[in-house]
Structure formats: structure tokens, C-alpha cells
Coordinates of C-alpha atoms in Angstrom, one line a residue:
Chain A
M1 CA 0.1 0.0 -0.1
R2 CA 1.1 3.5 -0.7
T3 CA 1.8 5.3 2.4
T4 CA 3.5 8.6 3.2
I5 CA 4.9 9.6 6.5
T6 CA 6.8 12.6 7.4
V7 CA 10.0 11.2 9.1
N8 CA 12.0 13.7 10.8
G9 CA 10.9 16.5 8.7
E10 CA 11.1 14.7 5.4
A11 CA 8.2 13.1 3.6
R12 CA 8.9 9.7 2.7
S13 CA 6.5 7.7 0.3
L14 CA 6.7 3.9 0.4
D15 CA 5.0 1.0 -1.1
L16 CA 4.3 -1.2 2.0
D17 CA 3.0 -4.5 2.9
P18 CA 0.1 -3.8 5.5
R19 CA 1.7 -6.0 8.1
T20 CA 4.9 -3.5 8.0
T21 CA 5.1 -1.9 11.3
L22 CA 6.0 1.6 12.0
L23 CA 9.3 0.1 13.5
D24 CA 10.0 -1.9 10.7
T25 CA 9.5 1.0 8.3
L26 CA 11.8 2.9 10.0
R27 CA 14.5 0.3 10.1
E28 CA 14.3 -1.8 7.1
H29 CA 12.9 0.4 4.6
L30 CA 14.4 3.9 5.5
K31 CA 17.5 2.5 7.2
L32 CA 17.0 4.6 10.4
T33 CA 18.1 2.2 12.9
G34 CA 18.2 4.3 15.9
A35 CA 14.7 3.1 17.2
K36 CA 15.4 -0.5 18.4
K37 CA 13.5 -3.7 18.2
G38 CA 13.9 -5.1 21.8
C39 CA 10.9 -7.1 22.5
D40 CA 8.7 -6.5 19.5
H41 CA 5.5 -6.6 21.6
G42 CA 5.2 -3.1 23.4
Q43 CA 6.7 -4.2 26.7
C44 CA 10.2 -2.7 26.6
G45 CA 10.0 0.6 25.0
A46 CA 13.2 0.4 22.8
C47 CA 11.0 1.3 20.0
T48 CA 9.5 4.5 21.2
V49 CA 9.2 7.2 18.7
L50 CA 7.1 10.6 18.6
V51 CA 4.1 10.3 16.3
N52 CA 2.6 14.0 15.7
G53 CA 4.4 14.8 18.9
V54 CA 3.2 12.0 21.1
R55 CA 5.4 9.1 22.3
I56 CA 4.2 5.8 21.2
N57 CA 5.7 2.1 20.6
S58 CA 6.5 2.1 17.0
C59 CA 6.5 -1.9 17.0
L60 CA 2.7 -2.0 18.0
S61 CA 1.7 0.4 15.0
L62 CA 1.2 -0.5 11.3
A63 CA 2.7 2.0 9.2
V64 CA -0.2 2.2 6.8
A65 CA -2.3 3.3 9.8
H66 CA 0.2 6.4 10.2
D67 CA -0.2 7.6 6.4
G68 CA 0.0 11.5 6.5
D69 CA 1.5 11.5 10.1
E70 CA 4.7 13.1 11.3
V71 CA 7.2 10.9 12.9
V72 CA 10.3 11.9 14.9
S73 CA 12.9 9.2 15.7
I74 CA 16.1 9.5 17.5
E75 CA 17.7 10.6 14.1
G76 CA 15.6 13.7 14.1
V77 CA 16.6 14.7 17.8
G78 CA 19.8 17.1 17.9
T79 CA 22.6 16.6 15.6
V80 CA 26.1 15.2 16.4
E81 CA 27.7 18.5 16.5
T82 CA 24.8 20.1 18.5
L83 CA 23.3 17.5 21.0
H84 CA 19.8 18.1 22.1
P85 CA 19.9 18.9 26.0
V86 CA 18.3 15.3 26.8
Q87 CA 21.1 13.7 24.7
Q88 CA 23.9 15.8 26.5
A89 CA 22.3 15.0 30.0
F90 CA 22.2 11.3 29.2
L91 CA 25.9 11.6 28.3
T92 CA 26.9 13.8 31.2
H93 CA 25.2 11.2 33.6
D94 CA 26.4 8.1 31.9
A95 CA 22.6 7.4 31.8
F96 CA 23.4 4.0 30.0
Q97 CA 25.7 1.1 29.6
C98 CA 25.1 -1.0 26.4
G99 CA 23.0 2.0 25.1
Y100 CA 20.4 -0.4 23.4
C101 CA 17.5 1.2 25.1
T102 CA 18.8 4.9 25.0
P103 CA 17.2 6.1 21.8
G104 CA 13.8 4.8 23.2
Q105 CA 14.5 6.5 26.5
I106 CA 15.4 9.8 25.0
C107 CA 12.4 9.8 22.7
S108 CA 10.1 8.8 25.6
T109 CA 11.7 11.6 27.8
L110 CA 10.7 14.0 25.0
G111 CA 7.1 13.0 25.0
M112 CA 7.1 12.7 28.9
L113 CA 8.3 16.3 29.5
D114 CA 5.5 17.7 27.0
E115 CA 2.9 15.3 28.9
L116 CA 4.1 16.6 32.1
A117 CA 4.0 20.5 30.9
A118 CA 0.3 19.7 29.7
G119 CA -0.6 18.7 33.2
W120 CA -1.5 15.0 32.4
P121 CA -1.7 13.1 35.5
S122 CA 0.1 9.7 36.4
Q123 CA -0.6 7.5 39.0
E124 CA 1.8 9.2 41.2
T125 CA -0.1 12.4 40.9
A126 CA -2.4 13.5 43.9
P127 CA -6.0 13.3 42.9
G128 CA -7.4 16.5 41.2
A129 CA -3.8 18.1 41.6
A130 CA -1.3 19.0 38.9
P131 CA 1.6 16.8 38.7
V132 CA 4.7 17.8 40.3
F133 CA 8.2 17.4 38.8
N134 CA 10.0 14.6 41.3
D135 CA 11.7 11.4 41.1
A136 CA 8.5 9.5 41.7
E137 CA 6.8 10.9 38.9
I138 CA 9.7 10.6 36.6
R139 CA 10.3 6.9 37.5
E140 CA 6.3 6.2 37.0
R141 CA 6.1 8.1 33.4
M142 CA 9.1 6.3 32.3
S143 CA 8.1 2.8 33.2
G144 CA 7.3 1.9 29.7
N145 CA 11.1 2.1 29.1
I146 CA 13.0 -0.9 30.4
C147 CA 16.9 -0.7 30.8
R148 CA 18.4 -4.2 31.4
C149 CA 21.6 -2.5 32.4
S150 CA 19.8 -1.0 35.1
A151 CA 20.9 2.6 34.5
Y152 CA 17.7 3.9 36.2
P153 CA 19.4 6.3 38.7
Q154 CA 21.3 8.0 36.0
I155 CA 18.4 8.0 33.7
V156 CA 16.3 9.9 36.3
A157 CA 19.2 12.2 37.2
A158 CA 19.7 13.2 33.4
I159 CA 16.0 13.6 32.9
K160 CA 16.1 16.3 35.7
D161 CA 19.1 17.8 34.4
A162 CA 17.8 18.0 30.8
R163 CA 14.5 19.5 31.9
E164 CA 16.4 22.4 33.7
A165 CA 18.5 22.9 30.6
M166 CA 15.4 23.3 28.5
A167 CA 13.7 25.7 30.8
Chain B
M1 CA 1.9 -12.4 11.0
K2 CA -0.7 -13.6 8.6
A3 CA -1.4 -11.6 5.6
F4 CA -4.5 -9.3 5.8
T5 CA -5.9 -6.4 3.7
Y6 CA -6.3 -2.9 5.2
E7 CA -8.6 -0.2 4.8
R8 CA -9.3 3.3 6.7
A9 CA -13.1 3.7 7.2
S10 CA -14.3 7.0 6.0
D11 CA -17.3 7.1 8.3
A12 CA -18.8 4.6 10.8
K13 CA -21.7 3.4 8.8
A14 CA -19.1 2.7 6.1
A15 CA -17.0 1.0 8.6
V16 CA -19.9 -1.3 9.7
R17 CA -20.9 -2.0 6.4
A18 CA -17.4 -3.1 5.5
A19 CA -17.2 -5.3 8.6
A20 CA -20.4 -7.1 7.7
E21 CA -19.5 -7.6 4.1
T22 CA -15.9 -8.6 4.4
P23 CA -15.1 -12.2 5.8
G24 CA -12.6 -12.2 8.6
A25 CA -12.8 -8.4 9.2
R26 CA -11.7 -6.8 12.4
F27 CA -11.8 -3.2 13.7
I28 CA -8.5 -1.8 14.5
A29 CA -8.0 1.7 16.4
G30 CA -4.9 1.9 18.8
G31 CA -3.9 -1.7 18.0
T32 CA -1.8 -2.3 21.1
N33 CA -3.5 -5.4 21.9
L34 CA -4.6 -6.7 18.4
L35 CA -1.2 -6.2 16.8
D36 CA 0.6 -7.9 19.6
L37 CA -1.9 -11.0 19.1
M38 CA -1.5 -10.9 15.3
K39 CA 2.2 -11.3 15.8
L40 CA 1.7 -14.4 17.7
E41 CA -1.1 -15.4 15.3
I42 CA -3.4 -15.8 18.1
E43 CA -5.5 -13.3 15.9
Q44 CA -5.5 -13.8 12.4
P45 CA -7.9 -11.3 10.9
Q46 CA -8.1 -11.3 7.1
H47 CA -9.0 -7.7 6.8
L48 CA -8.5 -4.7 9.2
I49 CA -10.9 -1.6 9.0
D50 CA -9.0 1.1 10.7
V51 CA -11.5 3.3 12.7
S52 CA -8.9 5.3 14.6
R53 CA -9.4 8.5 12.8
L54 CA -13.4 8.2 12.5
P55 CA -14.7 11.6 14.3
M56 CA -15.4 9.7 17.7
A57 CA -12.4 10.9 19.8
G58 CA -14.0 13.6 21.5
I59 CA -15.4 13.9 25.1
E60 CA -18.5 15.8 25.6
E61 CA -21.2 16.8 28.2
T62 CA -24.4 14.9 28.1
A63 CA -27.7 16.5 28.5
T64 CA -28.3 14.7 31.8
G65 CA -25.0 15.9 33.5
G66 CA -22.8 13.1 32.3
L67 CA -20.0 12.6 30.0
R68 CA -20.0 10.8 26.6
L69 CA -16.3 9.3 25.8
G70 CA -15.8 8.8 22.1
A71 CA -14.9 5.2 21.3
A72 CA -11.8 6.4 19.6
A73 CA -10.5 8.8 22.6
T74 CA -7.3 7.5 23.6
N75 CA -6.6 6.3 27.1
S76 CA -4.4 9.3 27.9
A77 CA -6.8 11.9 26.7
V78 CA -9.7 10.4 29.0
S79 CA -7.4 10.0 31.9
A80 CA -6.1 13.5 31.6
D81 CA -9.4 15.3 31.0
E82 CA -10.0 17.8 33.5
R83 CA -13.6 16.9 33.8
V84 CA -12.9 13.2 33.9
R85 CA -10.5 13.9 36.8
A86 CA -12.9 16.3 38.8
R87 CA -16.3 14.1 38.5
Y88 CA -15.0 10.7 37.8
P89 CA -11.7 10.2 39.7
V90 CA -11.9 6.7 39.9
L91 CA -11.9 6.3 36.1
S92 CA -8.9 8.5 35.8
E93 CA -6.9 6.4 38.4
A94 CA -7.9 3.2 36.8
I95 CA -6.9 4.1 33.4
L96 CA -3.4 5.3 34.8
A97 CA -2.9 2.1 36.5
G98 CA -3.1 0.4 33.3
G99 CA -0.4 -0.2 30.7
S100 CA 2.6 2.1 30.1
P101 CA 2.4 5.9 29.1
Q102 CA 3.2 4.9 25.4
L103 CA 0.4 2.2 25.1
R104 CA -2.2 4.7 26.7
N105 CA -1.1 7.3 24.1
K106 CA -2.5 4.8 21.5
A107 CA -5.1 2.5 23.1
S108 CA -8.7 3.7 22.5
V109 CA -11.7 3.7 24.9
A110 CA -13.3 0.9 22.8
G111 CA -10.2 -1.1 22.2
N112 CA -9.6 -1.3 26.2
L113 CA -13.0 -2.7 26.7
L114 CA -12.4 -5.3 23.9
Q115 CA -8.8 -6.3 24.9
R116 CA -8.4 -9.9 25.3
T117 CA -7.2 -11.8 28.5
R118 CA -3.5 -12.2 29.5
C119 CA -4.0 -15.7 30.7
A120 CA -0.6 -17.4 30.0
Y121 CA -2.3 -20.5 28.4
F122 CA -4.2 -18.1 25.9
Y123 CA -0.9 -16.7 25.0
D124 CA 0.8 -20.1 24.6
T125 CA 0.0 -21.4 21.2
S126 CA 1.6 -24.9 22.2
K127 CA -1.1 -25.4 24.9
P128 CA -5.0 -26.0 24.7
C129 CA -7.1 -23.0 25.2
N130 CA -10.7 -23.1 24.5
K131 CA -10.8 -19.2 24.1
R132 CA -7.9 -19.4 21.4
Q133 CA -9.2 -22.5 19.8
S134 CA -12.5 -23.5 20.8
G135 CA -13.0 -27.3 22.1
S136 CA -9.2 -27.6 22.5
G137 CA -9.4 -27.7 26.3
C138 CA -8.3 -25.4 29.2
G139 CA -4.5 -25.7 29.9
A140 CA -4.9 -23.4 33.0
L141 CA -7.4 -25.4 34.9
E142 CA -4.8 -27.8 36.2
G143 CA -1.9 -25.5 35.3
L144 CA -0.4 -22.5 36.7
N145 CA -3.4 -20.6 37.4
R146 CA -2.4 -18.1 40.2
N147 CA -4.2 -15.4 38.1
A148 CA -7.2 -17.2 37.4
A149 CA -10.9 -16.0 38.1
I150 CA -12.4 -16.8 41.4
F151 CA -16.0 -15.6 40.4
G152 CA -18.1 -17.0 37.5
A153 CA -15.6 -19.3 35.9
S154 CA -16.4 -22.5 34.0
D155 CA -14.7 -25.9 33.4
A156 CA -14.0 -24.2 30.0
C157 CA -12.1 -21.3 30.9
I158 CA -11.0 -19.8 34.1
A159 CA -9.4 -16.6 32.4
T160 CA -9.9 -12.9 33.7
H161 CA -10.6 -9.6 32.0
T162 CA -7.6 -7.6 32.6
S163 CA -8.7 -4.1 31.8
D164 CA -8.3 -1.6 34.8
M165 CA -10.5 1.1 32.8
A166 CA -13.5 -1.4 32.4
V167 CA -13.7 -2.0 36.4
A168 CA -14.0 1.8 37.0
L169 CA -16.7 2.0 34.3
T170 CA -18.6 -0.8 35.8
A171 CA -18.4 0.8 39.1
L172 CA -19.9 4.0 37.5
C173 CA -22.7 2.4 35.8
A174 CA -21.7 3.4 32.5
D175 CA -23.6 2.6 29.1
I176 CA -22.1 1.9 25.8
E177 CA -23.4 3.3 22.2
T178 CA -23.1 1.2 19.2
L179 CA -23.7 1.1 15.6
T180 CA -24.9 -2.4 14.2
P181 CA -23.9 -3.7 10.8
S182 CA -27.4 -2.5 9.6
G183 CA -26.6 1.0 10.5
D184 CA -28.8 1.3 13.8
A185 CA -27.5 3.0 17.0
R186 CA -28.3 1.2 20.2
R187 CA -27.3 1.5 23.5
F188 CA -26.9 -0.9 26.7
P189 CA -25.4 -1.1 29.8
L190 CA -21.6 -2.0 30.1
A191 CA -22.3 -4.6 32.3
D192 CA -24.4 -6.4 29.6
L193 CA -21.5 -6.2 27.1
H194 CA -19.1 -8.7 28.3
R195 CA -20.4 -12.5 29.0
L196 CA -19.1 -15.2 31.5
P197 CA -17.1 -18.0 29.7
G198 CA -19.7 -20.9 30.1
E199 CA -19.0 -23.4 27.3
T200 CA -18.1 -20.9 24.7
P201 CA -15.3 -18.6 26.1
H202 CA -14.3 -17.7 22.7
I203 CA -17.3 -15.7 22.4
E204 CA -16.4 -12.7 24.8
T205 CA -19.1 -10.2 24.3
H206 CA -22.8 -9.7 23.3
L207 CA -22.1 -7.4 20.2
I208 CA -23.2 -8.6 16.8
A209 CA -20.6 -9.5 14.5
G210 CA -19.6 -6.3 12.7
E211 CA -21.1 -3.9 15.4
L212 CA -19.0 -1.0 16.3
I213 CA -18.9 0.6 19.8
T214 CA -18.8 4.3 19.3
A215 CA -18.9 5.8 22.8
V216 CA -19.1 5.2 26.5
V217 CA -21.8 7.3 28.3
L218 CA -21.1 8.0 32.0
P219 CA -24.2 8.9 34.0
P220 CA -23.8 11.7 36.4
P221 CA -21.4 10.9 39.3
P222 CA -23.0 9.1 42.3
P223 CA -22.8 10.9 45.7
G224 CA -19.8 10.1 47.7
A225 CA -16.0 9.9 46.9
Q226 CA -14.4 7.5 44.5
A227 CA -11.2 5.5 44.5
Y228 CA -9.4 2.8 42.3
R229 CA -6.6 0.5 43.8
K230 CA -4.8 -2.3 42.1
V231 CA -2.7 -4.9 43.3
R232 CA 0.0 -6.4 41.0
D233 CA 3.5 -8.0 41.1
R234 CA 5.5 -4.8 40.4
A235 CA 4.6 -1.1 41.1
S236 CA 4.0 0.1 37.5
Y237 CA 3.4 -1.4 34.0
A238 CA 2.0 -4.7 35.3
G239 CA -1.4 -6.7 34.9
G240 CA -3.2 -6.9 38.0
L241 CA -4.0 -9.6 40.6
A242 CA -7.0 -7.9 41.8
S243 CA -8.2 -4.3 41.8
V244 CA -11.3 -2.6 43.3
A245 CA -13.1 0.4 41.9
V246 CA -15.6 2.2 44.4
A247 CA -17.7 5.3 43.5
G248 CA -19.9 6.3 46.4
G249 CA -21.7 3.1 47.3
Q250 CA -21.1 1.2 43.9
V251 CA -18.3 -1.3 44.0
A252 CA -16.6 -3.5 41.1
L253 CA -13.7 -5.9 41.2
G254 CA -11.2 -6.6 38.6
M255 CA -9.0 -9.5 37.6
V256 CA -11.4 -11.9 39.4
A257 CA -13.7 -12.9 36.8
H258 CA -14.1 -13.2 33.0
K259 CA -15.7 -9.8 33.0
P260 CA -15.3 -6.4 35.2
W261 CA -17.3 -7.9 38.3
R262 CA -20.0 -5.6 39.8
A263 CA -20.0 -6.5 43.6
E264 CA -23.8 -6.4 44.0
A265 CA -23.7 -8.6 47.1
A266 CA -21.3 -6.5 48.6
E267 CA -23.3 -3.1 47.6
A268 CA -26.5 -4.6 49.0
A269 CA -24.9 -5.2 52.4
L270 CA -23.2 -1.7 52.5
S271 CA -26.8 -0.3 51.7
S272 CA -28.3 -2.3 54.8
G273 CA -25.6 -0.9 56.8
A274 CA -23.0 -3.7 57.0
S275 CA -19.3 -2.6 57.5
A276 CA -17.0 -2.7 54.6
S277 CA -15.4 -6.1 55.8
E278 CA -18.6 -7.6 56.1
A279 CA -19.9 -6.6 52.9
I280 CA -17.1 -7.7 51.1
A281 CA -17.3 -11.3 53.0
Q282 CA -20.8 -11.3 51.4
E283 CA -19.5 -11.1 48.0
L284 CA -16.5 -13.5 48.4
A285 CA -19.0 -16.0 49.8
G286 CA -19.8 -16.5 46.3
A287 CA -16.3 -17.2 45.1
S288 CA -14.6 -20.6 43.9
P289 CA -11.0 -20.5 44.2
L290 CA -8.9 -23.3 42.7
G291 CA -5.9 -23.8 44.8
R292 CA -3.3 -21.6 43.4
N293 CA -5.5 -18.7 43.3
D294 CA -6.8 -18.9 46.8
F295 CA -4.6 -16.1 47.9
K296 CA -7.0 -13.8 46.1
I297 CA -9.8 -14.3 48.5
P298 CA -7.9 -12.6 51.4
L299 CA -6.2 -10.1 49.1
V300 CA -9.6 -8.9 47.7
A301 CA -11.2 -8.9 51.3
R302 CA -8.5 -6.6 52.5
L303 CA -8.2 -4.5 49.4
A304 CA -12.0 -4.0 49.2
T305 CA -12.1 -3.3 53.0
A306 CA -9.5 -0.7 52.7
V307 CA -11.0 1.3 49.8
I308 CA -14.4 1.1 50.8
T309 CA -13.5 2.4 54.3
D310 CA -11.1 5.0 52.7
V311 CA -14.0 6.3 50.3
A312 CA -16.8 6.5 53.2
G313 CA -14.2 8.4 55.3
R314 CA -13.7 10.8 52.4
A315 CA -17.3 11.5 52.0
A316 CA -18.0 12.0 55.7

């Protein structure tokens, strides 16, 4: 099926089998291998990308269902010369070991910070109250991204720093 | 994944018509559960009708002081809606207890209601499962059934319904609105959507083939406070062992039956003056645990007692 998706600002038109996930479209058809295939079942978060500004699991999305959408993968975040503040904070805090989950962690962080700014609650948010930015909220909101090297303390520290840098 | 054809529905009537006319057709919205099951070839639709962009993602006031949640609204949109948070906090809390943020950003209201069980024997295609393959038997009956139902199960199926959102909607006495394949709108209580397993656990709802859920309608909130609490093996992003939703004097239990379990015996006891622990004991008198899931009896007793007491205290 002819499908056109804007990926990192560039319209890409592809002829895809309807079975193709958004993740496989990025990795296999567009050779954007930043988003990772960890579990391929929405359990690990390594495939997280932003679609129309919202973070989703690209492994649990059919590309044909995203015709006309705007996708941002890790390749569209910062540049090698000028890292995005979230990327810089992950480096500064050594917020990874093997790095496999990192593209998903960073894309998820970007989505999460927007959700927080919009006042979306989590289960750590007091009923009826606006969310506060603290460790418990970060951990809860990032629970869809698994890090098997268990760099969680550094990831939380990086996210806190990045938010300050972006303010 | 088995091959299938795909179309994006132009409007709801075209969607139900296509569903009625195309063999093996299924609706897809967020796809977070359906695609997972298609990869495992547990679900093998021949045709997908994408309803995610139909104009039914809104959340609007009803004439009677309730809220209508469009079937395609994302779980995130509902849980973050200020009207939902203010008037139906149990619903927001329940949604936020389920899945991960990425899943909730994609998953729809109707898809959440129609998600399949997480019973390990349903997922393991090397094992018999009457829900996956009717008549093949139930591997869970004498298997590792720690998370099996304690209410309303049968010899054919002991799986549970795993939605958090549906438990809150059950406590809130929500209705659902649908469009039948002939194009007629109908509305009925959510409590009448899901079936108990009986001898046909593969038939999970009372929907007609090709019928499309278009909205969930919340009546005005009942008097009193509301709360949702879920017990699970880890603190976030895990299916539940048991949950309870309380809205005033209305109580529903989750992950204990093939459908969200309205605790009518407990509600009746509460309304005639019983204490929270006496009331939930009345409900649990009808439970049938299987051995490995015996722990759900004291778990539900303590969980429901705590939440009912908490809600009553906040209302006072």
C-alpha cells in the first residue's frame, strides 16, 4: 500500500505490505536504525518514537495506519555537532551502559516532558492536583522503557538536568 | 503475522458495512493489543478496518449531566481530561494504573474494553485453550493458574478480564453506544457487554458480528467519593492480580472474573448497614478459588475493605 509518512521533517513515500510495523518501516525500509527492536511486543519501550508529537511504541503500530503522520525518531533529535539537551544530559550522567534502550529512553523523555507540561496526571499524581516534577513521577512516567543494564538512577538524574537545561 | 488487507474507514456507517460484508474483518483503532496478538498469530484477521480517525474521539457533556467518551478517544486523553479527573476520579486512576504511557497514548476507549485476556495459556499456542481454539481444552484448569478467576468461571475457561478502565466504568454504571451492521444505533449497560465463559469462552461479548462501539456514556457521578486500587507483582506497568473500584456505594472488582465484576452482594450489604469487611465477605462467599489462586480471597477482602473504608471516610 502506498503510504506517505513525514519522518524527521522529510516526506517519505513507500509501497508497504500492510503488515509492516512503523518500527520495521523506519529500520528496514528507511534504514533509520536508531529506534530499536527489543521485544517487538510493546513491553520494553526501545522502539519509542514521537508520532504527531506523542510518544508511542512503533513496534505496535502499522505503518499504513500512520499515512500522513509526522514521525520523529532519535535521528531527528539534535545533531552530532549540537546534541539535544536530553542527549547531552544522558552523556553527562552516563545514563546507559550498553546503549540499546537509549534512543527509546530519549524519545520517551521528550514525550514525557510535554505530557508533564500539559498537566497530564500519572498514578503518582495526587487526585485532582497538577503533577509535580519529582523522582517518583519521572520513574512512573518512564516505566514503559526498560533498561536491562539498570541505569535507572542515572536516567532519572539526566532527565532532571535536561528539564532544567530546556527551561 | 498472517497476511491481511487494510482499509481506513471514511465514516462509521461505511465501517460497519465493510465489517459485515468482508469475511474475517476486524476493526482496529490503537492496535496495541490486536497487533501484539496478530504477531503471535493468536489473532488472524483477514481484513482490518481502521476506525482510529473516525470523528469519535471527543469527550463531551451529556444533557443529563454525564460525559460521553468517544470510542476512539485515547486512554491518555480520557485520564487527563479535567472533567473526568474532577467528576470521575476513579476512572482516571484506573486508566493510569494500566499499561505504560506509550500504550495509553495509542490505546482507545473501545479497544480497552475489547482487549483479550492475558491468561498465559491463551498466549501459549503450544497449549490447549478453549478461548483461542474452541474445543481444544483449558490448559490453565490444572496448570499454573495463580491469576485465574474466582467468580463466574467454568470448566471451559478460568481466564480473567484484565482491563483496569472497565472496572471503573462498571462501578460508575456506564452505558455503551454502538452502531449495528444494519446502521442502527443502540445503547445498553456496559455490564451487559461482556459474557461469562460458560461453554463458549471464545465468544466474549454480546456484540453482533460487525457491530462497532461508538461511545461510552457516563451517568452523572453518584454521591460520595471515588477511588481505584490495584494489586500487582510490580509497582508499575504490570497486569493486576486484583483491583477494586469504588464510586460512592457502587463497587466493582477487577481481575477476578471473565468480565469486570460488579460486587452486587457487597453493595446490598453496604446499603443495609454492613461494615466494609462484612460486605466484601458477603461477596466473597460466592467465590470459587482453585488452589493456586486461593490467595485472591484474603487479598480482595483486605483490598476492598481498605478502599471502601477510605472512600466512606472521605465522603463523611
